[in-house]
Short mmCIF file of C-alpha atoms (C1' of nucleotides) in Angstrom, two decimals:
data_model
loop_
_atom_site.label_atom_id
_atom_site.label_comp_id
_atom_site.label_asym_id
_atom_site.label_seq_id
_atom_site.Cartn_x
_atom_site.Cartn_y
_atom_site.Cartn_z
CA MET G 1 -129.87 -81.86 11.46
CA ILE G 2 -131.01 -85.28 12.47
CA LEU G 3 -127.60 -86.31 11.49
CA LYS G 4 -125.69 -83.86 13.57
CA ASN G 5 -128.00 -84.83 16.39
CA LEU G 6 -126.87 -88.23 16.16
CA LYS G 7 -123.54 -87.73 15.82
CA SER G 8 -123.41 -85.40 19.10
CA LYS G 9 -124.56 -88.34 20.74
CA GLY G 10 -121.78 -90.54 19.65
CA TYR G 11 -123.37 -92.22 16.94
CA ARG G 12 -121.62 -92.93 13.76
CA LEU G 13 -122.93 -91.70 10.52
CA THR G 14 -122.76 -94.72 8.53
CA ASN G 15 -123.83 -95.15 4.86
CA ALA G 16 -126.56 -97.43 5.88
CA ARG G 17 -127.75 -95.07 8.48
CA LYS G 18 -127.56 -92.15 6.40
CA ILE G 19 -129.58 -93.67 3.58
CA ILE G 20 -132.06 -95.15 5.76
CA ILE G 21 -133.04 -91.91 7.40
CA ASN G 22 -133.05 -90.55 3.96
CA LEU G 23 -135.56 -92.99 2.61
CA LEU G 24 -137.90 -92.48 5.72
CA LEU G 25 -137.65 -88.85 4.90
CA ILE G 26 -138.86 -89.17 1.41
CA ALA G 27 -141.25 -92.03 2.03
CA GLY G 28 -143.46 -89.52 3.91
CA GLN G 29 -145.63 -92.28 5.09
CA PRO G 30 -145.13 -95.46 7.28
CA VAL G 31 -143.19 -98.06 5.86
CA ASP G 32 -142.35 -101.73 6.97
CA VAL G 33 -139.00 -103.35 6.84
CA PHE G 34 -139.82 -105.05 3.53
CA GLU G 35 -140.53 -102.10 1.77
CA LEU G 36 -137.45 -100.10 3.42
CA ASN G 37 -135.37 -103.07 2.01
CA ARG G 38 -136.90 -102.62 -1.40
CA LEU G 39 -136.02 -98.95 -1.27
CA LEU G 40 -132.47 -99.59 -0.37
CA ILE G 41 -132.14 -102.14 -3.11
CA LYS G 42 -133.45 -99.48 -5.63
CA LYS G 43 -130.67 -97.09 -4.09
CA GLY G 44 -128.25 -99.78 -5.05
CA MET G 45 -127.45 -100.58 -1.20
CA ILE G 46 -128.00 -103.99 0.15
CA VAL G 47 -128.35 -103.85 3.73
CA ASN G 48 -128.75 -106.96 5.84
CA LYS G 49 -132.03 -107.12 7.55
CA THR G 50 -130.29 -107.37 10.89
CA THR G 51 -128.93 -104.07 10.42
CA VAL G 52 -132.12 -102.76 9.03
CA TYR G 53 -133.96 -103.56 12.35
CA ARG G 54 -131.26 -102.45 14.58
CA GLU G 55 -130.94 -99.26 12.66
CA ILE G 56 -134.64 -98.68 13.10
CA ASN G 57 -134.58 -99.43 16.63
CA THR G 58 -131.72 -97.03 17.33
CA LEU G 59 -134.04 -94.34 15.61
CA VAL G 60 -136.86 -95.21 17.43
CA LYS G 61 -134.80 -95.19 20.61
CA GLU G 62 -133.72 -91.66 19.70
CA ARG G 63 -137.34 -90.54 18.93
CA ILE G 64 -136.33 -89.73 15.40
CA VAL G 65 -138.75 -92.61 14.28
CA LYS G 66 -142.11 -93.68 15.41
CA GLU G 67 -143.59 -97.05 15.28
CA ILE G 68 -146.91 -97.78 14.06
CA GLN G 69 -148.83 -101.02 13.93
CA PHE G 70 -151.74 -101.64 11.63
CA LYS G 71 -153.48 -105.13 11.77
CA ASP G 72 -151.28 -107.01 9.31
CA GLY G 73 -148.72 -107.99 11.90
CA LYS G 74 -145.70 -105.73 11.02
CA MET G 75 -144.38 -102.62 12.34
CA ARG G 76 -144.32 -99.77 10.19
CA TYR G 77 -141.76 -96.77 10.81
CA GLU G 78 -142.48 -93.08 10.21
CA ILE G 79 -140.00 -90.15 10.49
CA GLN G 80 -141.10 -87.90 13.35
CA LEU G 81 -140.83 -84.27 12.10
CA LYS G 82 -141.74 -81.45 14.75
CA ASP G 83 -145.09 -80.15 14.70
CA ASN G 84 -146.32 -83.02 12.56
CA HIS G 85 -148.28 -84.94 14.71
CA HIS G 86 -150.99 -86.98 12.98
CA HIS G 87 -152.56 -90.08 12.85
CA HIS G 88 -153.39 -92.35 9.92
CA ALA G 89 -156.62 -93.69 8.00
CA VAL G 90 -155.79 -97.00 6.66
CA CYS G 91 -157.41 -98.84 3.86
CA GLN G 92 -157.98 -102.50 4.70
CA MET G 93 -157.97 -103.53 1.08
CA CYS G 94 -155.06 -101.81 -0.52
CA ASN G 95 -153.45 -100.69 2.72
CA LYS G 96 -153.34 -97.21 1.24
CA ILE G 97 -152.29 -94.66 4.30
CA THR G 98 -153.90 -91.37 4.45
CA PRO G 99 -152.61 -88.89 7.09
CA VAL G 100 -155.28 -87.46 9.38
CA VAL G 101 -154.57 -84.04 11.11
CA SER G 102 -156.95 -82.45 13.51
CA SER G 103 -156.25 -79.70 15.93
CA ALA G 104 -159.64 -80.54 17.59
CA LEU G 105 -158.87 -83.99 18.27
CA GLU G 106 -155.23 -83.27 19.41
CA LYS G 107 -156.90 -80.99 22.05
CA THR G 108 -159.41 -83.44 23.21
CA VAL G 109 -156.78 -86.10 23.31
CA ASN G 110 -154.48 -83.93 25.18
CA GLN G 111 -157.05 -83.04 27.72
CA LEU G 112 -158.10 -86.49 28.18
CA GLU G 113 -154.43 -87.51 28.79
CA GLU G 114 -154.36 -85.04 31.70
CA ASN G 115 -157.35 -86.36 33.38
CA ILE G 116 -156.02 -89.88 32.93
CA ILE G 117 -152.62 -88.87 34.43
CA LYS G 118 -154.53 -87.31 37.18
CA GLU G 119 -157.38 -89.83 37.87
CA ASN G 120 -155.72 -93.00 37.06
CA GLU G 121 -152.49 -92.15 38.03
CA PHE G 122 -150.79 -93.13 34.94
CA HIS G 123 -148.16 -91.44 33.33
CA ILE G 124 -148.78 -91.25 29.66
CA ILE G 125 -145.76 -91.02 27.21
CA GLU G 126 -147.59 -91.20 23.71
CA HIS G 127 -150.69 -92.37 22.09
CA SER G 128 -151.61 -94.12 18.88
CA LEU G 129 -154.97 -93.50 16.88
CA GLU G 130 -155.47 -95.39 13.73
CA PHE G 131 -158.45 -95.36 11.66
CA ILE G 132 -159.47 -98.34 9.62
CA GLY G 133 -161.69 -98.35 6.71
CA ILE G 134 -162.03 -98.70 2.84
CA CYS G 135 -160.74 -96.14 0.54
CA ASN G 136 -162.56 -94.76 -2.17
CA LYS G 137 -160.76 -96.62 -4.80
CA CYS G 138 -161.35 -99.90 -3.31
CA GLU G 139 -165.10 -99.17 -2.48
CA PRO G 140 -166.64 -100.13 -5.77
CA SER G 141 -164.99 -103.28 -6.13
CA ARG G 142 -165.90 -104.41 -2.68
CA ALA G 143 -169.49 -103.69 -3.68
CA GLU G 144 -169.27 -105.58 -6.84
CA SER G 145 -167.65 -108.67 -5.32
CA THR G 146 -169.32 -111.44 -3.57
CA GLY G 147 -166.68 -111.51 -0.88
CA LEU G 148 -165.20 -109.43 1.58
CA PRO G 149 -162.27 -107.31 0.93
CA ASP G 150 -158.92 -108.64 0.29
CA ILE G 151 -157.67 -107.68 3.60
CA LYS G 152 -153.98 -107.65 3.86
CA ARG G 153 -153.77 -108.82 7.38
CA ARG G 154 -151.78 -111.77 9.03
CA ASN G 155 -154.88 -112.78 10.75
CA PRO G 156 -157.54 -112.35 7.78
CA VAL G 157 -161.15 -111.94 8.81
CA PRO G 158 -163.12 -114.31 6.33
CA THR G 159 -166.17 -113.75 4.41
CA SER G 160 -169.13 -113.31 6.68
CA MET S 1 -177.18 -114.31 23.64
CA ILE S 2 -173.57 -114.55 22.03
CA LEU S 3 -174.17 -118.14 21.65
CA LYS S 4 -177.83 -118.04 20.35
CA ASN S 5 -176.52 -115.65 17.83
CA LEU S 6 -173.62 -117.83 16.72
CA LYS S 7 -175.83 -121.04 16.69
CA SER S 8 -178.59 -119.09 14.41
CA LYS S 9 -175.72 -118.29 11.97
CA GLY S 10 -174.90 -122.14 11.45
CA TYR S 11 -172.07 -121.97 13.85
CA ARG S 12 -171.78 -125.28 16.26
CA LEU S 13 -171.75 -124.68 19.99
CA THR S 14 -168.55 -126.74 20.64
CA ASN S 15 -166.75 -127.05 24.03
CA ALA S 16 -163.87 -125.02 22.93
CA ARG S 17 -165.97 -122.15 21.66
CA LYS S 18 -168.21 -121.98 24.71
CA ILE S 19 -165.31 -121.97 27.11
CA ILE S 20 -163.19 -119.54 24.88
CA ILE S 21 -166.00 -117.04 24.81
CA ASN S 22 -166.63 -117.38 28.61
CA LEU S 23 -162.94 -116.87 29.36
CA LEU S 24 -162.90 -113.69 27.23
CA LEU S 25 -165.98 -112.54 29.05
CA ILE S 26 -164.49 -113.24 32.40
CA ALA S 27 -161.22 -111.82 31.43
CA GLY S 28 -162.51 -108.12 31.11
CA GLN S 29 -159.56 -106.90 29.28
CA PRO S 30 -157.45 -107.79 26.37
CA VAL S 31 -155.71 -111.18 26.25
CA ASP S 32 -153.24 -112.72 23.85
CA VAL S 33 -153.42 -116.23 22.73
CA PHE S 34 -150.55 -117.47 25.06
CA GLU S 35 -152.67 -116.06 27.98
CA LEU S 36 -155.83 -117.58 26.76
CA ASN S 37 -154.13 -120.89 26.48
CA ARG S 38 -153.12 -120.55 30.19
CA LEU S 39 -156.71 -119.95 31.18
CA LEU S 40 -157.94 -122.90 29.16
CA ILE S 41 -155.46 -124.96 30.73
CA LYS S 42 -156.51 -123.80 34.18
CA LYS S 43 -160.05 -124.86 33.14
CA GLY S 44 -158.67 -128.31 32.50
CA MET S 45 -159.09 -127.89 28.82
CA ILE S 46 -156.15 -128.28 26.31
CA VAL S 47 -157.06 -126.88 22.99
CA ASN S 48 -154.83 -126.97 20.10
CA LYS S 49 -153.38 -123.61 19.08
CA THR S 50 -154.62 -123.84 15.76
CA THR S 51 -157.94 -124.20 17.01
CA VAL S 52 -157.58 -121.17 19.25
CA TYR S 53 -156.38 -119.13 16.49
CA ARG S 54 -159.27 -120.22 14.28
CA GLU S 55 -161.98 -119.91 16.82
CA ILE S 56 -160.78 -116.38 17.57
CA ASN S 57 -160.78 -115.44 13.86
CA THR S 58 -164.35 -116.49 13.78
CA LEU S 59 -165.17 -114.39 16.85
CA VAL S 60 -163.60 -111.55 15.21
CA LYS S 61 -165.30 -112.17 11.82
CA GLU S 62 -168.60 -112.14 13.76
CA ARG S 63 -167.68 -108.93 15.58
CA ILE S 64 -167.90 -110.61 18.93
CA VAL S 65 -164.26 -109.97 19.65
CA LYS S 66 -162.09 -106.90 18.93
CA GLU S 67 -158.43 -107.15 17.91
CA ILE S 68 -156.16 -104.92 19.78
CA GLN S 69 -152.51 -104.39 19.10
CA PHE S 70 -149.72 -102.72 21.56
CA LYS S 71 -146.16 -102.85 20.53
CA ASP S 72 -145.25 -106.38 21.64
CA GLY S 73 -145.91 -107.99 18.50
CA LYS S 74 -148.93 -109.94 19.41
CA MET S 75 -152.49 -109.55 19.09
CA ARG S 76 -154.80 -109.18 21.84
CA TYR S 77 -158.47 -109.97 21.97
CA GLU S 78 -161.35 -108.18 23.86
CA ILE S 79 -165.15 -109.31 24.02
CA GLN S 80 -167.15 -106.59 22.43
CA LEU S 81 -170.07 -105.62 24.62
CA LYS S 82 -172.62 -103.41 23.38
CA ASP S 83 -172.21 -99.50 24.88
CA ASN S 84 -168.73 -100.31 26.03
CA HIS S 85 -166.68 -98.92 23.46
CA HIS S 86 -163.40 -97.63 25.28
CA HIS S 87 -159.76 -97.53 24.86
CA HIS S 88 -156.68 -98.51 26.87
CA ALA S 89 -153.96 -97.29 28.60
CA VAL S 90 -151.10 -99.52 28.64
CA CYS S 91 -147.81 -99.55 31.07
CA GLN S 92 -144.73 -100.03 29.04
CA MET S 93 -143.10 -101.84 31.83
CA CYS S 94 -145.59 -104.31 33.42
CA ASN S 95 -148.08 -104.24 30.30
CA LYS S 96 -151.02 -103.45 32.81
CA ILE S 97 -154.07 -102.37 30.99
CA THR S 98 -156.37 -99.71 32.09
CA PRO S 99 -159.51 -99.16 30.22
CA VAL S 100 -160.09 -95.28 29.34
CA VAL S 101 -163.47 -94.15 28.66
CA SER S 102 -164.64 -90.46 27.46
CA SER S 103 -167.51 -89.49 26.00
CA ALA S 104 -165.96 -86.17 25.04
CA LEU S 105 -163.20 -88.36 23.06
CA GLU S 106 -165.85 -90.27 21.25
CA LYS S 107 -167.72 -87.48 20.28
CA THR S 108 -164.62 -85.61 18.81
CA VAL S 109 -163.60 -88.71 17.23
CA ASN S 110 -167.23 -89.46 15.59
CA GLN S 111 -167.00 -85.89 14.35
CA LEU S 112 -163.47 -86.37 12.88
CA GLU S 113 -164.65 -89.48 11.26
CA GLU S 114 -167.45 -87.88 9.59
CA ASN S 115 -165.07 -85.27 8.46
CA ILE S 116 -162.60 -87.78 6.98
CA ILE S 117 -165.56 -89.56 5.20
CA LYS S 118 -166.53 -86.43 3.65
CA GLU S 119 -163.15 -84.65 2.73
CA ASN S 120 -160.94 -87.66 2.34
CA GLU S 121 -163.47 -89.85 0.51
CA PHE S 122 -162.37 -92.73 2.77
CA HIS S 123 -165.07 -95.00 4.43
CA ILE S 124 -164.22 -95.56 8.00
CA ILE S 125 -165.02 -98.89 9.78
CA GLU S 126 -163.29 -98.35 13.10
CA HIS S 127 -160.72 -96.80 14.86
CA SER S 128 -158.13 -97.86 17.64
CA LEU S 129 -156.73 -95.52 20.21
CA GLU S 130 -154.08 -96.57 22.77
CA PHE S 131 -152.25 -94.77 25.44
CA ILE S 132 -148.74 -95.87 26.02
CA GLY S 133 -147.11 -94.78 29.40
CA ILE S 134 -146.08 -95.96 32.71
CA CYS S 135 -148.24 -96.92 35.46
CA ASN S 136 -147.97 -95.67 39.17
CA LYS S 137 -146.63 -98.84 40.43
CA CYS S 138 -143.64 -99.01 37.88
CA GLU S 139 -142.84 -95.27 37.89
CA PRO S 140 -140.68 -95.32 41.16
CA SER S 141 -138.56 -98.05 39.89
CA ARG S 142 -138.02 -96.51 36.75
CA ALA S 143 -136.96 -93.23 38.50
CA GLU S 144 -134.57 -95.27 40.53
CA SER S 145 -132.92 -97.22 37.96
CA THR S 146 -130.23 -95.84 35.52
CA GLY S 147 -131.79 -97.57 32.71
CA LEU S 148 -134.91 -97.19 30.75
CA PRO S 149 -137.93 -99.24 31.71
CA ASP S 150 -138.00 -103.03 31.00
CA ILE S 151 -140.30 -102.53 28.19
CA LYS S 152 -142.01 -105.66 27.16
CA ARG S 153 -141.92 -105.63 23.52
CA ARG S 154 -140.80 -107.71 20.54
CA ASN S 155 -138.54 -104.72 19.51
CA PRO S 156 -137.15 -103.49 22.74
CA VAL S 157 -135.88 -100.02 22.72
CA PRO S 158 -132.67 -100.12 24.32
CA THR S 159 -131.22 -97.83 27.22
CA SER S 160 -130.32 -94.23 26.04
"C1'" DA V 1 -179.35 -143.81 14.31
"C1'" DT V 2 -177.45 -141.93 10.34
"C1'" DT V 3 -175.64 -138.61 7.85
"C1'" DT V 4 -173.84 -134.16 6.77
"C1'" DT V 5 -170.59 -130.78 7.57
"C1'" DA V 6 -168.32 -127.79 10.93
"C1'" DA V 7 -164.94 -127.94 13.89
"C1'" DT V 8 -160.64 -130.09 15.63
"C1'" DG V 9 -155.67 -131.75 15.90
"C1'" DC V 10 -151.40 -132.61 14.07
"C1'" DA V 11 -147.27 -131.74 11.90
"C1'" DA V 12 -145.11 -128.91 9.03
"C1'" DC V 13 -144.69 -124.41 7.42
"C1'" DT V 14 -144.34 -118.95 6.83
"C1'" DA V 15 -142.73 -114.67 8.39
"C1'" DA V 16 -141.14 -111.02 11.34
"C1'" DG V 17 -137.81 -110.27 14.35
"C1'" DT V 18 -133.59 -111.46 17.60
"C1'" DT V 19 -129.02 -112.87 19.04
"C1'" DG V 20 -124.05 -114.12 19.52
"C1'" DC V 21 -120.16 -113.69 17.32
"C1'" DA V 22 -116.42 -112.58 14.24
"C1'" DA V 23 -115.31 -109.18 10.89
"C1'" DT V 24 -115.54 -104.26 9.27
"C1'" DT V 25 -115.47 -99.26 9.41
"C1'" DG V 26 -115.99 -94.64 11.31
"C1'" DC V 27 -113.63 -91.25 13.39
"C1'" DA V 28 -111.03 -89.38 16.92
"C1'" DA V 29 -106.17 -88.63 18.45
"C1'" DG V 30 -101.64 -88.56 17.77
"C1'" DC E 1 -102.52 -89.93 7.36
"C1'" DT E 2 -101.80 -93.78 10.09
"C1'" DT E 3 -103.50 -96.09 14.23
"C1'" DG E 4 -106.65 -97.90 17.77
"C1'" DC E 5 -110.88 -98.60 19.61
"C1'" DA E 6 -115.56 -98.61 20.03
"C1'" DA E 7 -119.52 -98.47 16.92
"C1'" DT E 8 -121.57 -101.09 13.35
"C1'" DT E 9 -122.21 -104.78 10.09
"C1'" DG E 10 -122.99 -109.30 8.14
"C1'" DC E 11 -124.08 -113.95 9.01
"C1'" DA E 12 -126.25 -118.00 10.26
"C1'" DA E 13 -128.99 -119.96 13.34
"C1'" DC E 14 -132.87 -119.08 16.36
"C1'" DT E 15 -137.41 -117.66 18.24
"C1'" DT E 16 -142.23 -116.88 18.20
"C1'" DA E 17 -146.73 -115.66 16.51
"C1'" DG E 18 -149.79 -117.16 13.25
"C1'" DT E 19 -150.96 -120.48 9.01
"C1'" DT E 20 -152.25 -124.25 6.00
"C1'" DG E 21 -153.49 -128.92 4.19
"C1'" DC E 22 -155.09 -132.72 5.64
"C1'" DA E 23 -157.19 -136.67 8.10
"C1'" DT E 24 -160.22 -137.33 12.05
"C1'" DT E 25 -163.87 -136.28 15.17
"C1'" DA E 26 -168.17 -134.50 16.66
"C1'" DA E 27 -172.50 -131.29 16.53
"C1'" DA E 28 -177.02 -131.32 15.25
"C1'" DA E 29 -180.47 -131.90 11.95
"C1'" DT E 30 -183.21 -135.73 9.76
#
DNA sequence: ATTTTAATGCAACTAAGTTGCAATTGCAAG
DNA sequence: CTTGCAATTGCAACTTAGTTGCATTAAAAT
């Protein structure tokens, strides 16, 4: 369906495009370009990084892929499946990503968006909500160590 | 109070530190390092970018400053005042930032966080919620133009 | 005033992402 | 199935945010 949709819009179904879409579908969680490249190589395909970036931007533009930023300075990408709106809980230490779904939350957020549109006169296109924390697996090691978590961020927060 | 707090923890009250804190207090909205530098120069202070980055990281570490990412590839920083938890609506076109406050939303999010902690066994430290859209001022020009908004992003989404 | 150590500046570096351009390749039409 | 054209790709060089090591400077405690 994704491919057909793209084709109908004049895009070509190139190898790179098809494989990238497939990998993102399989991934099931946000991946960065480095990871995507690793997956491509594993599939026996070497795709230039320029192409990967351009391809992803095309998919973002066509709203097939959604961009997500955690705090490590790189964009991550996730396939947008219909009726699959969700958020993420990210472990500061191991970067493990857990999807978070809550209809109650969506309801409140949608309500709020309507209010913002009315009151602040601001047209909202989308929102991004991320939870940052420490997963169960990393929690013990954090308690043991003298230091703070081995946060994988571009801008590391030093030990307090 | 911020300065006293820092001093009590063994930090020195250097010129750069004091001015940076002041500028962030005055700014009242998230600023990036480029902007912060501009403000410093306007105040007659030239501070090396390394120092600015290091200073901000110190303030983040001490939870005086909060990091926020929109989608233009640079971190923004905002002073954390107590009882001032809020979110942001960002205009894709002009990058104008509007604070969003909603006690209903906080309530729902806190509820959700408790559930995540219980069910997913994930310890949540913080969350980030941003609304992306188009402000009133930019909306007309968008309607007129053939193309998409002049999105100020590192990874621009081309016109469809 | 002296000393200690945090903070600073500098220059060189890293890494994510972009750009211009020439070469390649889908794919539609004949 | 060949041809032509525009979309796509690869490459190399570039941009920009942020980092690091190290020598120097400057708070502030004594």
